[in-house]
GROMACS .gro file of C-alpha atoms in nm:
model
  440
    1UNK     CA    1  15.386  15.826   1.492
    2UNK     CA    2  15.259  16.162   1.412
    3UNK     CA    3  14.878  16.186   1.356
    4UNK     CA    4  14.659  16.389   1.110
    5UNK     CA    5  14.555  16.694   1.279
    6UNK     CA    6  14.225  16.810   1.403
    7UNK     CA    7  13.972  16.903   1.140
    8UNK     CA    8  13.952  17.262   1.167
    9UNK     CA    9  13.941  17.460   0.802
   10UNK     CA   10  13.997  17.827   1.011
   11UNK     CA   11  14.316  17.880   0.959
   12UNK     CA   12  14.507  17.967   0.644
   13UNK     CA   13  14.678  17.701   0.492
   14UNK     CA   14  15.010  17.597   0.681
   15UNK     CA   15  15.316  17.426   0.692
   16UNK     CA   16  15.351  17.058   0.706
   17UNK     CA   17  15.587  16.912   0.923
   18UNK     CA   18  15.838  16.665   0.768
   19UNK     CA   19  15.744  16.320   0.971
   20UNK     CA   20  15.392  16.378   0.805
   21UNK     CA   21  15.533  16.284   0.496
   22UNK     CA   22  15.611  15.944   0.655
   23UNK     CA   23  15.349  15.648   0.471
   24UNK     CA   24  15.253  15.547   0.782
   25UNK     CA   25  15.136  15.860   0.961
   26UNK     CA   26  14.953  15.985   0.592
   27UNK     CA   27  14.776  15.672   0.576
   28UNK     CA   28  14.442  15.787   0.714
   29UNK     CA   29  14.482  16.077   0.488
   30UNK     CA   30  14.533  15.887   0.183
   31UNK     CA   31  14.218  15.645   0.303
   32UNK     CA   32  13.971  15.963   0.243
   33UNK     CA   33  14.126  16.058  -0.073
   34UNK     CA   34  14.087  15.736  -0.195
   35UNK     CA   35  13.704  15.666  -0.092
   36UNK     CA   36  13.589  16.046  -0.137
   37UNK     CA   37  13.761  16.057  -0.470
   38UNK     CA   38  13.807  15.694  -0.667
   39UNK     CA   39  13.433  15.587  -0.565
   40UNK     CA   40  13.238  15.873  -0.719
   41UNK     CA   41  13.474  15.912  -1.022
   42UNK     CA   42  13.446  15.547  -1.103
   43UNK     CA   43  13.070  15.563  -1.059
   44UNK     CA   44  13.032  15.836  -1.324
   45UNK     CA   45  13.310  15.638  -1.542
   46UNK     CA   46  13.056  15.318  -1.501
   47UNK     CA   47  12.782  15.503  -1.583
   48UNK     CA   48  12.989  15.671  -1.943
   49UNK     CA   49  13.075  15.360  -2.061
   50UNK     CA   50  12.730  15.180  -1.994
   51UNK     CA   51  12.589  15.481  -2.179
   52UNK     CA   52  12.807  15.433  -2.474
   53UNK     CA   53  12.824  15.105  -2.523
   54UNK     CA   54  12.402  15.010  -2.492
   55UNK     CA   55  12.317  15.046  -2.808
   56UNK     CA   56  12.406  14.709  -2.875
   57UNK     CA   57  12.214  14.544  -2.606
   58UNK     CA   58  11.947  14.777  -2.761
   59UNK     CA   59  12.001  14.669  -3.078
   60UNK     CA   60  11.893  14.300  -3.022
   61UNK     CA   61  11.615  14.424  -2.734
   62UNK     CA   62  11.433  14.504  -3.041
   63UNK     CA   63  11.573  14.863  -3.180
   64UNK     CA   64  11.656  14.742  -3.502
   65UNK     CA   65  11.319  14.589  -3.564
   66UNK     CA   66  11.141  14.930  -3.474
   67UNK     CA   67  11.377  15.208  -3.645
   68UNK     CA   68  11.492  14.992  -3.924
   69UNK     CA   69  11.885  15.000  -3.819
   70UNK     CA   70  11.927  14.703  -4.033
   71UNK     CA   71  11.887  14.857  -4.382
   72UNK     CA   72  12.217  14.937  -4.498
   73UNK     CA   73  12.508  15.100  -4.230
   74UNK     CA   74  12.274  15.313  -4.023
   75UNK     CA   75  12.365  15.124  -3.727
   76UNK     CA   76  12.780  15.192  -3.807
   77UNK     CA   77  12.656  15.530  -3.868
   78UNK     CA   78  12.469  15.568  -3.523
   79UNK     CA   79  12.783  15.476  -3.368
   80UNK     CA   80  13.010  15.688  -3.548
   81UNK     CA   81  12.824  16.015  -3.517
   82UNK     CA   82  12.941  16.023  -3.152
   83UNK     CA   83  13.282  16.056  -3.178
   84UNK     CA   84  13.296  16.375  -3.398
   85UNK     CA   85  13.206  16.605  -3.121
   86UNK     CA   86  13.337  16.374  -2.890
   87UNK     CA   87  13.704  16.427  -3.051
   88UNK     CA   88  13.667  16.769  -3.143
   89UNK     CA   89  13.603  16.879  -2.746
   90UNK     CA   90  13.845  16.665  -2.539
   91UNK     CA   91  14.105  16.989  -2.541
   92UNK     CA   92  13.868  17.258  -2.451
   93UNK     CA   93  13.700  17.052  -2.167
   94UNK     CA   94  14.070  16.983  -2.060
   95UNK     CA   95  14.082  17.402  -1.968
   96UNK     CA   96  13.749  17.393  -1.822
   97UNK     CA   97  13.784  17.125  -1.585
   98UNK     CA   98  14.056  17.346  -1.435
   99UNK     CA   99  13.877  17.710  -1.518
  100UNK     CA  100  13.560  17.587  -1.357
  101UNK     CA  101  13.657  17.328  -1.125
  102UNK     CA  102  13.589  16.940  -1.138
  103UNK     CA  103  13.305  16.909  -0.907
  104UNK     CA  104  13.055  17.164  -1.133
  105UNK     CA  105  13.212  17.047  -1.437
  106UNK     CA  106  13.162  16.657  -1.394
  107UNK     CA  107  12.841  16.642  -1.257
  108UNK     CA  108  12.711  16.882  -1.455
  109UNK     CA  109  12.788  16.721  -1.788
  110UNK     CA  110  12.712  16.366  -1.624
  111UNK     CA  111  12.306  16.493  -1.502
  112UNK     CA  112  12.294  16.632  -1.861
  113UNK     CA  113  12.359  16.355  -2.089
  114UNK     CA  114  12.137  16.113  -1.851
  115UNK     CA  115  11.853  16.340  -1.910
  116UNK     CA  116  11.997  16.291  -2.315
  117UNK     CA  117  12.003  15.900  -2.236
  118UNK     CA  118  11.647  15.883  -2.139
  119UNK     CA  119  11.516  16.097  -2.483
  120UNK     CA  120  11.719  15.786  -2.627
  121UNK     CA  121  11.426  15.571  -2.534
  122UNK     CA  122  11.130  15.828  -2.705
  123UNK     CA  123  11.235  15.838  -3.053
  124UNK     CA  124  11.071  15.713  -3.359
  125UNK     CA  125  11.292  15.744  -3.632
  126UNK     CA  126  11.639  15.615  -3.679
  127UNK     CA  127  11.749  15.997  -3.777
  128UNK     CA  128  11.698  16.140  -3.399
  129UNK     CA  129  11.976  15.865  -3.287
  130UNK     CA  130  12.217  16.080  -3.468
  131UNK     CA  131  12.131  16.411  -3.313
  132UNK     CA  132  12.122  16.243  -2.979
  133UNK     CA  133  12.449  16.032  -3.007
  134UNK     CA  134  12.607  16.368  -3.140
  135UNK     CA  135  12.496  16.529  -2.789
  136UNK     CA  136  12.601  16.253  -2.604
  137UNK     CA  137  12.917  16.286  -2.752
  138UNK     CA  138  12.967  16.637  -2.703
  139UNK     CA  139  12.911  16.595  -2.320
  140UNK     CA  140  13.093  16.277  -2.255
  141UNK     CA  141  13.435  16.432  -2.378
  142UNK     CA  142  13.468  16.645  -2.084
  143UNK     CA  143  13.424  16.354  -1.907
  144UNK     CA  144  13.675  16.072  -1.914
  145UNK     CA  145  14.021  16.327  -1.984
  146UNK     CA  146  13.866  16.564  -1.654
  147UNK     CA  147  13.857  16.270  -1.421
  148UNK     CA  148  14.202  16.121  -1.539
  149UNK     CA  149  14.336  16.488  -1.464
  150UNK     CA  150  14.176  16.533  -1.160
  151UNK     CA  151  14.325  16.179  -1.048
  152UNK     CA  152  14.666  16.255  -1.196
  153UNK     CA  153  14.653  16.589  -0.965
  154UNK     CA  154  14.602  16.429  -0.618
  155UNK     CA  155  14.822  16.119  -0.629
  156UNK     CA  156  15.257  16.100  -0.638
  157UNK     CA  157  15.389  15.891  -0.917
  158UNK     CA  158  15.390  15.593  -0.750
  159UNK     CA  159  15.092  15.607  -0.571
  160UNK     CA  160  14.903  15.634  -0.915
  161UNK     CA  161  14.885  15.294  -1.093
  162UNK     CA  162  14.665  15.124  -0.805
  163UNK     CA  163  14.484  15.437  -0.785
  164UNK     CA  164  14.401  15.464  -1.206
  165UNK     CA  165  14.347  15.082  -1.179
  166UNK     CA  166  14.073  15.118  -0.925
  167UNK     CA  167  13.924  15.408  -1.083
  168UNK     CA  168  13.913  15.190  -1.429
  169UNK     CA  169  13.792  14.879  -1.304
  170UNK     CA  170  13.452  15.076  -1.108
  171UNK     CA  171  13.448  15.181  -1.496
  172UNK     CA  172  13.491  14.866  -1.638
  173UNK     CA  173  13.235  14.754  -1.404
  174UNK     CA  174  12.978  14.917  -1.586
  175UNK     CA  175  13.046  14.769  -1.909
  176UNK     CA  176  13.044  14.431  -1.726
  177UNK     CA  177  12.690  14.520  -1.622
  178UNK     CA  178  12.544  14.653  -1.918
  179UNK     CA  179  12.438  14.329  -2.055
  180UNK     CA  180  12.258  14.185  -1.720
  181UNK     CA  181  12.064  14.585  -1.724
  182UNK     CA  182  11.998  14.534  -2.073
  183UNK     CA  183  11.815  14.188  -1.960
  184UNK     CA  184  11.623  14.325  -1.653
  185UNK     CA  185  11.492  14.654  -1.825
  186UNK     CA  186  11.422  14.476  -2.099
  187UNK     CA  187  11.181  14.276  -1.933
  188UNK     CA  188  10.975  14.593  -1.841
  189UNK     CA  189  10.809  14.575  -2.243
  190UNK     CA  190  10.470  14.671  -2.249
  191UNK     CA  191  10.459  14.894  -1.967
  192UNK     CA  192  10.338  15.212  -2.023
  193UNK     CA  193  10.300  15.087  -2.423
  194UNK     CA  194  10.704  15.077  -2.469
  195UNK     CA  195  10.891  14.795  -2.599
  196UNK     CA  196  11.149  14.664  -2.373
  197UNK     CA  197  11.481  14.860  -2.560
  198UNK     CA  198  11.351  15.166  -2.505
  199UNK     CA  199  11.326  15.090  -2.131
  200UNK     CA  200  11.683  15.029  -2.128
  201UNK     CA  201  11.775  15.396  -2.200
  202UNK     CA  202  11.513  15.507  -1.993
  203UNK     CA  203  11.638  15.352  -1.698
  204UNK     CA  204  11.991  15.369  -1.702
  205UNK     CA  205  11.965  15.699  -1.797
  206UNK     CA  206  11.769  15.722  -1.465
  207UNK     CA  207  12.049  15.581  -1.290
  208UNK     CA  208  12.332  15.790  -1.502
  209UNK     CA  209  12.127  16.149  -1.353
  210UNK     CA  210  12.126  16.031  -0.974
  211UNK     CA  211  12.481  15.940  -1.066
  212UNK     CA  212  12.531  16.334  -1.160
  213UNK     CA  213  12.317  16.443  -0.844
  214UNK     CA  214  12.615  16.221  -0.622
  215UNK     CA  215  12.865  16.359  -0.824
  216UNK     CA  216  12.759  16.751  -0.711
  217UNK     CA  217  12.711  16.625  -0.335
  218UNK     CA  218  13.028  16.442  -0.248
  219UNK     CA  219  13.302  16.502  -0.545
  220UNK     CA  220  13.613  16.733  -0.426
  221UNK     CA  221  13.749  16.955  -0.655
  222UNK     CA  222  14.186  16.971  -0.683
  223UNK     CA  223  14.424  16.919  -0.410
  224UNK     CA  224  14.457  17.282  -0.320
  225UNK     CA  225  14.121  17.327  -0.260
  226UNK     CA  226  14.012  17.040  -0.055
  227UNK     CA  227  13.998  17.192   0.236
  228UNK     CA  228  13.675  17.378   0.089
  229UNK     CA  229  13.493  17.026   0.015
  230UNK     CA  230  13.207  16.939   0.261
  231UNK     CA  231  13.329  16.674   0.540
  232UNK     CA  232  13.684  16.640   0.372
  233UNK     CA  233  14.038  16.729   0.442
  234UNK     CA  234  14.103  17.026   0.660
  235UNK     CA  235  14.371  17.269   0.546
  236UNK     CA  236  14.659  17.110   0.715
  237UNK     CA  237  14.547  16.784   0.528
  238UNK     CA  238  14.504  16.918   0.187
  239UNK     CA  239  14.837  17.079   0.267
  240UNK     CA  240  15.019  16.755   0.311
  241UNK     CA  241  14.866  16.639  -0.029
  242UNK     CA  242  15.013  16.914  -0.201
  243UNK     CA  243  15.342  16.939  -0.035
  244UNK     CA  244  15.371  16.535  -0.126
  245UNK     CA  245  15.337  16.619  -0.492
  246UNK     CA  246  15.550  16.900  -0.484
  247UNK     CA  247  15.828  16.688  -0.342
  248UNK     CA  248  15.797  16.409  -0.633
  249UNK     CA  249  15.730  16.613  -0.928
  250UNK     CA  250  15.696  17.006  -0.837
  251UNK     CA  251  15.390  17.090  -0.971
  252UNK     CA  252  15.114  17.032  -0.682
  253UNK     CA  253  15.016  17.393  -0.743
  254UNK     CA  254  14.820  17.563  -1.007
  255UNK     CA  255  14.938  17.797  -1.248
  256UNK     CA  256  14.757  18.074  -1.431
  257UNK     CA  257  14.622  17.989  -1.764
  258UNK     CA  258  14.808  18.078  -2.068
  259UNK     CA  259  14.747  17.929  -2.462
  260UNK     CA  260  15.146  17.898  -2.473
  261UNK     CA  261  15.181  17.676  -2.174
  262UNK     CA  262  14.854  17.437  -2.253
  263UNK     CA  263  14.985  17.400  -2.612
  264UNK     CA  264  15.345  17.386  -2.591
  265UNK     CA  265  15.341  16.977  -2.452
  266UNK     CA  266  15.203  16.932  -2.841
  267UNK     CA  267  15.587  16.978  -2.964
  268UNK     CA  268  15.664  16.656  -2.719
  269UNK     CA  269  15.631  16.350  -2.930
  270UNK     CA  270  15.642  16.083  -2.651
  271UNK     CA  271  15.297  16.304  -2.570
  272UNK     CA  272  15.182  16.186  -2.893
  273UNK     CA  273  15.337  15.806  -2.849
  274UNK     CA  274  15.132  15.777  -2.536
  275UNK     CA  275  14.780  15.884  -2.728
  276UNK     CA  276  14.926  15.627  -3.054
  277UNK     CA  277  14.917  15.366  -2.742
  278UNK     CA  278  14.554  15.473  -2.637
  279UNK     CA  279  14.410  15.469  -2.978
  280UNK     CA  280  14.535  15.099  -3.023
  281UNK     CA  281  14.373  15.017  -2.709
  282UNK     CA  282  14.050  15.183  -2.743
  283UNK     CA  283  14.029  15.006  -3.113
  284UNK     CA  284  13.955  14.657  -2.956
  285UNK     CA  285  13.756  14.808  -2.635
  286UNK     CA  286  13.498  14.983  -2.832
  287UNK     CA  287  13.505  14.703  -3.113
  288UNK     CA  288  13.404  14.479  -2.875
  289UNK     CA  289  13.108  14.683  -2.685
  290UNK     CA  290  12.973  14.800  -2.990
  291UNK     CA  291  12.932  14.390  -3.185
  292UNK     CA  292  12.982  14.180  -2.903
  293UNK     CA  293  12.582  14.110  -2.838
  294UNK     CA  294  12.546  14.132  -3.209
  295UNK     CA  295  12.790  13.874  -3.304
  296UNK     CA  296  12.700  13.635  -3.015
  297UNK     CA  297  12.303  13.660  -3.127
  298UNK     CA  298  12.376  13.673  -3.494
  299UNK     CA  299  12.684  13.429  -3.555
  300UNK     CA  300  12.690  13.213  -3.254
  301UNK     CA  301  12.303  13.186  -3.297
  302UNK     CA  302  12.195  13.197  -2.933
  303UNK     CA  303  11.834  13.383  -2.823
  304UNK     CA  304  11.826  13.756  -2.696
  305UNK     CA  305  11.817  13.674  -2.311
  306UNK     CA  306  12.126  13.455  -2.339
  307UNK     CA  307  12.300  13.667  -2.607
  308UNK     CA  308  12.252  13.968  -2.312
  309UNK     CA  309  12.438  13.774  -2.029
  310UNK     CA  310  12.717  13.607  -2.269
  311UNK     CA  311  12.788  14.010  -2.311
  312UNK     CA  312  12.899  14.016  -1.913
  313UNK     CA  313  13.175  13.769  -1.874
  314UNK     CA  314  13.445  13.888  -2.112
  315UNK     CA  315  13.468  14.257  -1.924
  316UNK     CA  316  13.459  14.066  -1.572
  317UNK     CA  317  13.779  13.896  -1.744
  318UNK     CA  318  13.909  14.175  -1.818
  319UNK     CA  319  13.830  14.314  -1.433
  320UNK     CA  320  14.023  14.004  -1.306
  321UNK     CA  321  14.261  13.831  -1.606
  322UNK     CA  322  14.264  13.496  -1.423
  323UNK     CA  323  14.122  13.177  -1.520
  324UNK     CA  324  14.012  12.972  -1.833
  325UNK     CA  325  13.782  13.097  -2.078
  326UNK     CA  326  13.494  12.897  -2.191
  327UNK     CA  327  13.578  12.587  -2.408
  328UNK     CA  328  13.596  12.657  -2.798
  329UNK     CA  329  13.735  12.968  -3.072
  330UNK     CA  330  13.442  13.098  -3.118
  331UNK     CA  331  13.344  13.222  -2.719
  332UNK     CA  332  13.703  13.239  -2.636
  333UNK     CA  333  13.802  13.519  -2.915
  334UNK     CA  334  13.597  13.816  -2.696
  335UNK     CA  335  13.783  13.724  -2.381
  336UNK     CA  336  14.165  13.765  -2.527
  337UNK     CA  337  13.990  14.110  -2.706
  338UNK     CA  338  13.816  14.245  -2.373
  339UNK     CA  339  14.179  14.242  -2.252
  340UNK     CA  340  14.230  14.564  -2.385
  341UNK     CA  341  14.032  14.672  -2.141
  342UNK     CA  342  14.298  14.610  -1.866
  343UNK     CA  343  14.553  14.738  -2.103
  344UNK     CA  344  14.405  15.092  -2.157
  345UNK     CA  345  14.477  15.201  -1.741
  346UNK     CA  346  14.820  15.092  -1.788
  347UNK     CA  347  14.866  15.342  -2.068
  348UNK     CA  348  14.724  15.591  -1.869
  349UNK     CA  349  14.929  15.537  -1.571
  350UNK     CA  350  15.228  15.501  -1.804
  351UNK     CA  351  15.144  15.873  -1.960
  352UNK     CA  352  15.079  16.049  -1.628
  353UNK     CA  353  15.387  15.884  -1.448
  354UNK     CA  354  15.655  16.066  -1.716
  355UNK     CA  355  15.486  16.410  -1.712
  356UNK     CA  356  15.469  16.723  -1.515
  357UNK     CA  357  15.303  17.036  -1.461
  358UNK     CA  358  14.907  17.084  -1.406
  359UNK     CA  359  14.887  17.232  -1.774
  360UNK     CA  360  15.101  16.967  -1.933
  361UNK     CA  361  14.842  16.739  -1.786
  362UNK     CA  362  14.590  16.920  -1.889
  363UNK     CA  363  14.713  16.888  -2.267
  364UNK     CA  364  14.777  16.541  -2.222
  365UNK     CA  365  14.462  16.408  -2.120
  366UNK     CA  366  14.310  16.578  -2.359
  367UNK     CA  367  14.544  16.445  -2.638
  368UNK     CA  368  14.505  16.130  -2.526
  369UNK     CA  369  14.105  16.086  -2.451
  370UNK     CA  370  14.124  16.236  -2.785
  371UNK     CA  371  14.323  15.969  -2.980
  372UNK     CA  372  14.065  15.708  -2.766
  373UNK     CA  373  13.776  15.862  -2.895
  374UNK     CA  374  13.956  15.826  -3.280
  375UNK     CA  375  13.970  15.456  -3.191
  376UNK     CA  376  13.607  15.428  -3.095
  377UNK     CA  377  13.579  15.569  -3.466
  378UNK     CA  378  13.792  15.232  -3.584
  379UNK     CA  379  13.613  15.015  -3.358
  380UNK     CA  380  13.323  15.096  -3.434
  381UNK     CA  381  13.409  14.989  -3.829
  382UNK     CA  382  13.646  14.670  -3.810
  383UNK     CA  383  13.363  14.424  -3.719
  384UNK     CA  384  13.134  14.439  -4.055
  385UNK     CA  385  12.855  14.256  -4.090
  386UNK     CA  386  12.992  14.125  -4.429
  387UNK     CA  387  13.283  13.949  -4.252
  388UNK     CA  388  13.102  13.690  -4.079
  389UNK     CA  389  13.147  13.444  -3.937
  390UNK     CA  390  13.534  13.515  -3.924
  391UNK     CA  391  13.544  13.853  -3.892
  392UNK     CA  392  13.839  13.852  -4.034
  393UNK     CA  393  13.964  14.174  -4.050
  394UNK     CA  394  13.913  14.271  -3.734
  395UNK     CA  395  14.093  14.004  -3.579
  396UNK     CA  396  14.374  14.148  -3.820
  397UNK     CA  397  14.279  14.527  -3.650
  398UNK     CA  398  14.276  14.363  -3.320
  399UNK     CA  399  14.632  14.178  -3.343
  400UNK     CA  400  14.778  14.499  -3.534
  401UNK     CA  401  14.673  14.765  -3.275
  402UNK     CA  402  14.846  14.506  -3.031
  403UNK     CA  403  15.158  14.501  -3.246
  404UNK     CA  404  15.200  14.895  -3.256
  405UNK     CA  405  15.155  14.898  -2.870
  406UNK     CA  406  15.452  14.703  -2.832
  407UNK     CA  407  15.682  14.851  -3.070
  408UNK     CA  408  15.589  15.231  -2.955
  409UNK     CA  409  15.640  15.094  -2.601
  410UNK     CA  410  15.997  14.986  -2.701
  411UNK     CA  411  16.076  15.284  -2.815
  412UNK     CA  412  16.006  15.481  -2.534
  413UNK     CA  413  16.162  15.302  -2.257
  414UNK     CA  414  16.455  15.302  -2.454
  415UNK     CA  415  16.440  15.673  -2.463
  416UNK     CA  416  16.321  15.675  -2.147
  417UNK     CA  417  16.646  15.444  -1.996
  418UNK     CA  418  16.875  15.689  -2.214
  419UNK     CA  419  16.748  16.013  -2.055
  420UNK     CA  420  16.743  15.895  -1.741
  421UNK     CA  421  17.153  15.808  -1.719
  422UNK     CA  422  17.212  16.112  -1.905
  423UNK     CA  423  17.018  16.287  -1.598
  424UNK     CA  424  17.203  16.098  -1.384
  425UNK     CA  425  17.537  16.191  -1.505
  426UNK     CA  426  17.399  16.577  -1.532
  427UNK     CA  427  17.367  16.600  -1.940
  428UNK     CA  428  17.010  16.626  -1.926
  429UNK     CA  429  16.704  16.754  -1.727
  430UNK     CA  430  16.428  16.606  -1.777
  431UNK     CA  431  16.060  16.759  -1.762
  432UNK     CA  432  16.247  17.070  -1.645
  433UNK     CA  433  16.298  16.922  -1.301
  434UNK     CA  434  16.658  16.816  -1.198
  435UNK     CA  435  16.557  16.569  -0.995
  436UNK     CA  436  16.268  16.404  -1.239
  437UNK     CA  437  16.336  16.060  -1.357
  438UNK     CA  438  16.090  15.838  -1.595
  439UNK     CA  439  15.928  15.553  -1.441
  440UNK     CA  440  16.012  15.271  -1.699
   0.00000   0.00000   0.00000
């Protein structure tokens, strides 16, 4: 059984020979991939969607009270302000993760908006949320669709759904915790003269910037540079990685930036099937971080402390999709939601499986993380106030966005099956790889 040679980073990068591309002798290989890489990158994913999603456990911490959220839709407004910028930048911070490299990128924009988390917990009027939820936004975008590319660049096709689901459940994780954090930094009110919801973005902010400082330390940058990362792969390591790639899809390698390659995927409508997918995913995710507290104080009556840890168990479903929710419709409804949760690494795995080409990914995850971001728009509108205690129409939203999964999901594997036997028989190339086939 061949072993993983020495670490020594002196010599250029060679050849790999074949029986290293056995499972079994890459194994310890793959092991430091996955710790150095899916650990970090799901820490700064926990720490995004705890950031995003705390103004609700905010909300009921006492926010509303002290900024007057509850006069007409500032809250909805709050929420939505995020997503403009958030939207408009997920295609130029796909070309900068790969201009400027992941490791400065990521951290960078995850140090920044916990320093922008922690102003959260200083301001006085309900206007400086929107300037500060617009900044958020603006340096979150670069964050979800870089570390999906980066992932999608360092893993073969099938080595990628465990991989994405690992990443995404670290993520989850974070949204799982949010409303337990909420609880204990809420309890800090009256030190220092601060109510308790402003100690909730002080301190997870706190957490979100020595998140950043990790991030800058120990994240690796792509596969053909990992050789250069401190304590990592030597060359003949990260050489393996990319000859492994190159053998399943050909495009291990980067090539040098041009507009007509990073917008030609747009003409590719299963491209824009997979984002349809991701919107309809994100629409019940976001719907239910942004009301969930809010519904469970305000229509299922409980107190603030219990409202808080009732916020907790629907995303550890989601982390886990076994066993029986809670008895009764009305605690029950969040956990069949949260499992949208689950569903969104599935699309992602299902996108980056049935593309190639470090561009084309590039394009994609933008296109995609953008679509998301559209349905953190819708989710952040489907659960009105005025609906209660039904919420009625966004059940309907819910159940809709599940429909149009399914039916875009037929579609493609049909096309999908088609283009594969017409590969097979030599009518077709797919991805401009002969030997490419979709993963149905």
């Amino acid at each position: 059984m061949a072993a993983a040679g020495p670490r020594d980073s002196k010599t250029s990068l060679p050849a790999v020979d074949d029986a290293l591309h056995d499972e079994k002798p890459s194994a310890a290989v793959q092991q430091d991939v996955d710790r150095r890489l899916l650990i970090i990158l799901g820490a700064m994913q926990a720490v995004s969607f705890l950031d995003r999603a705390n103004m609700s456990n905010a909300a009921i911490a006492g926010m509303t009270k002290d900024l007057a959220l509850g006069v007409s839709n500032r809250y909805s407004i709050t929420l939505l302000v995020f997503f403009g910028p958030y939207v408009a930048l997920q295609f130029p911070a796909g070309a900068f993760v790969r201009k400027l490299g992941p490791r400065m990128f990521l951290s960078s924009i995850v140090f920044a908006w916990g320093i922008i988390m922690m102003c959260f917990g200083f301001v006085q009027h309900w206007h400086s949320l929107i300037a500060l939820r617009m900044l958020l936004g603006a340096l979150e975008a670069g964050c979800f669709a870089g570390q999906y590319y980066l992932i999608s660049s360092w893993y073969s096709r099938y080595h990628l759904h465990k991989r994405i689901s690992v990443f995404y459940l670290l993520g989850v994780a974070g949204s799982a915790l949010g409303g337990l954090l909420a609880l204990l930094f809420s309890q800090m009110k009256g030190l220092a003269g601060y109510n308790g919801w402003r100690w909730i973005f002080i301190m997870e902010g706190l957490i979100t910037i020595i998140v950043g400082v990790l991030g800058f330390i120990f994240m690796v940058d792509f596969p053909e540079d990992a050789h250069k990362a401190w304590g990592f792969l030597n060359e003949r390591e990260a050489a393996f990685i990319v000859r492994r790639i190159n053998r399943d899809r050909d495009d291990g390698e980067p090539e040098a930036f041009a507009w007509r390659k990073y917008l030609k995927p747009a003409k590719d409508l299963k491209v824009w099937g997979f984002a349809l997918c991701f919107f309809c995913s994100t629409v019940q995710a976001y719907s239910v971080g942004f009301y969930l507290p809010l519904i469970i104080q305000g229509n299922m009556g409980f107190s603030v402390t219990i409202s808080q840890v009732l916020s907790t168990p629907p995303y550890v479903c989601s982390m886990i999709l076994i066993g029986p929710p809670p008895p009764g419709p009305s605690t029950s409804a969040p956990f069949v939601t949260a499992g949208a949760s689950a569903n969104i690494a599935s699309v992602m795995v299902y996108q980056a499986n049935n593309i190639r080409g470090p561009w084309k990914r590039a394009f994609c995850s933008g296109s995609m993380i953008s679509f998301g971001g559209t349905g953190g728009i819708a989710g952040s509108l489907i659960f009105r106030a005025q609906d209660k205690p039904d919420y009625l129409p966004g059940m309907i939203g819910c159940i809709t966005a599940n429909v149009i999964i399914l039916i875009v999901v037929s579609l493609l594997t049909i096309h999908f099956y088609r283009s594969n036997r017409k590969a097979d028989r030599g009518e077709k190339v797919i991805e401009d790889l002969p030997s490419f086939r979709y993963t149905i």
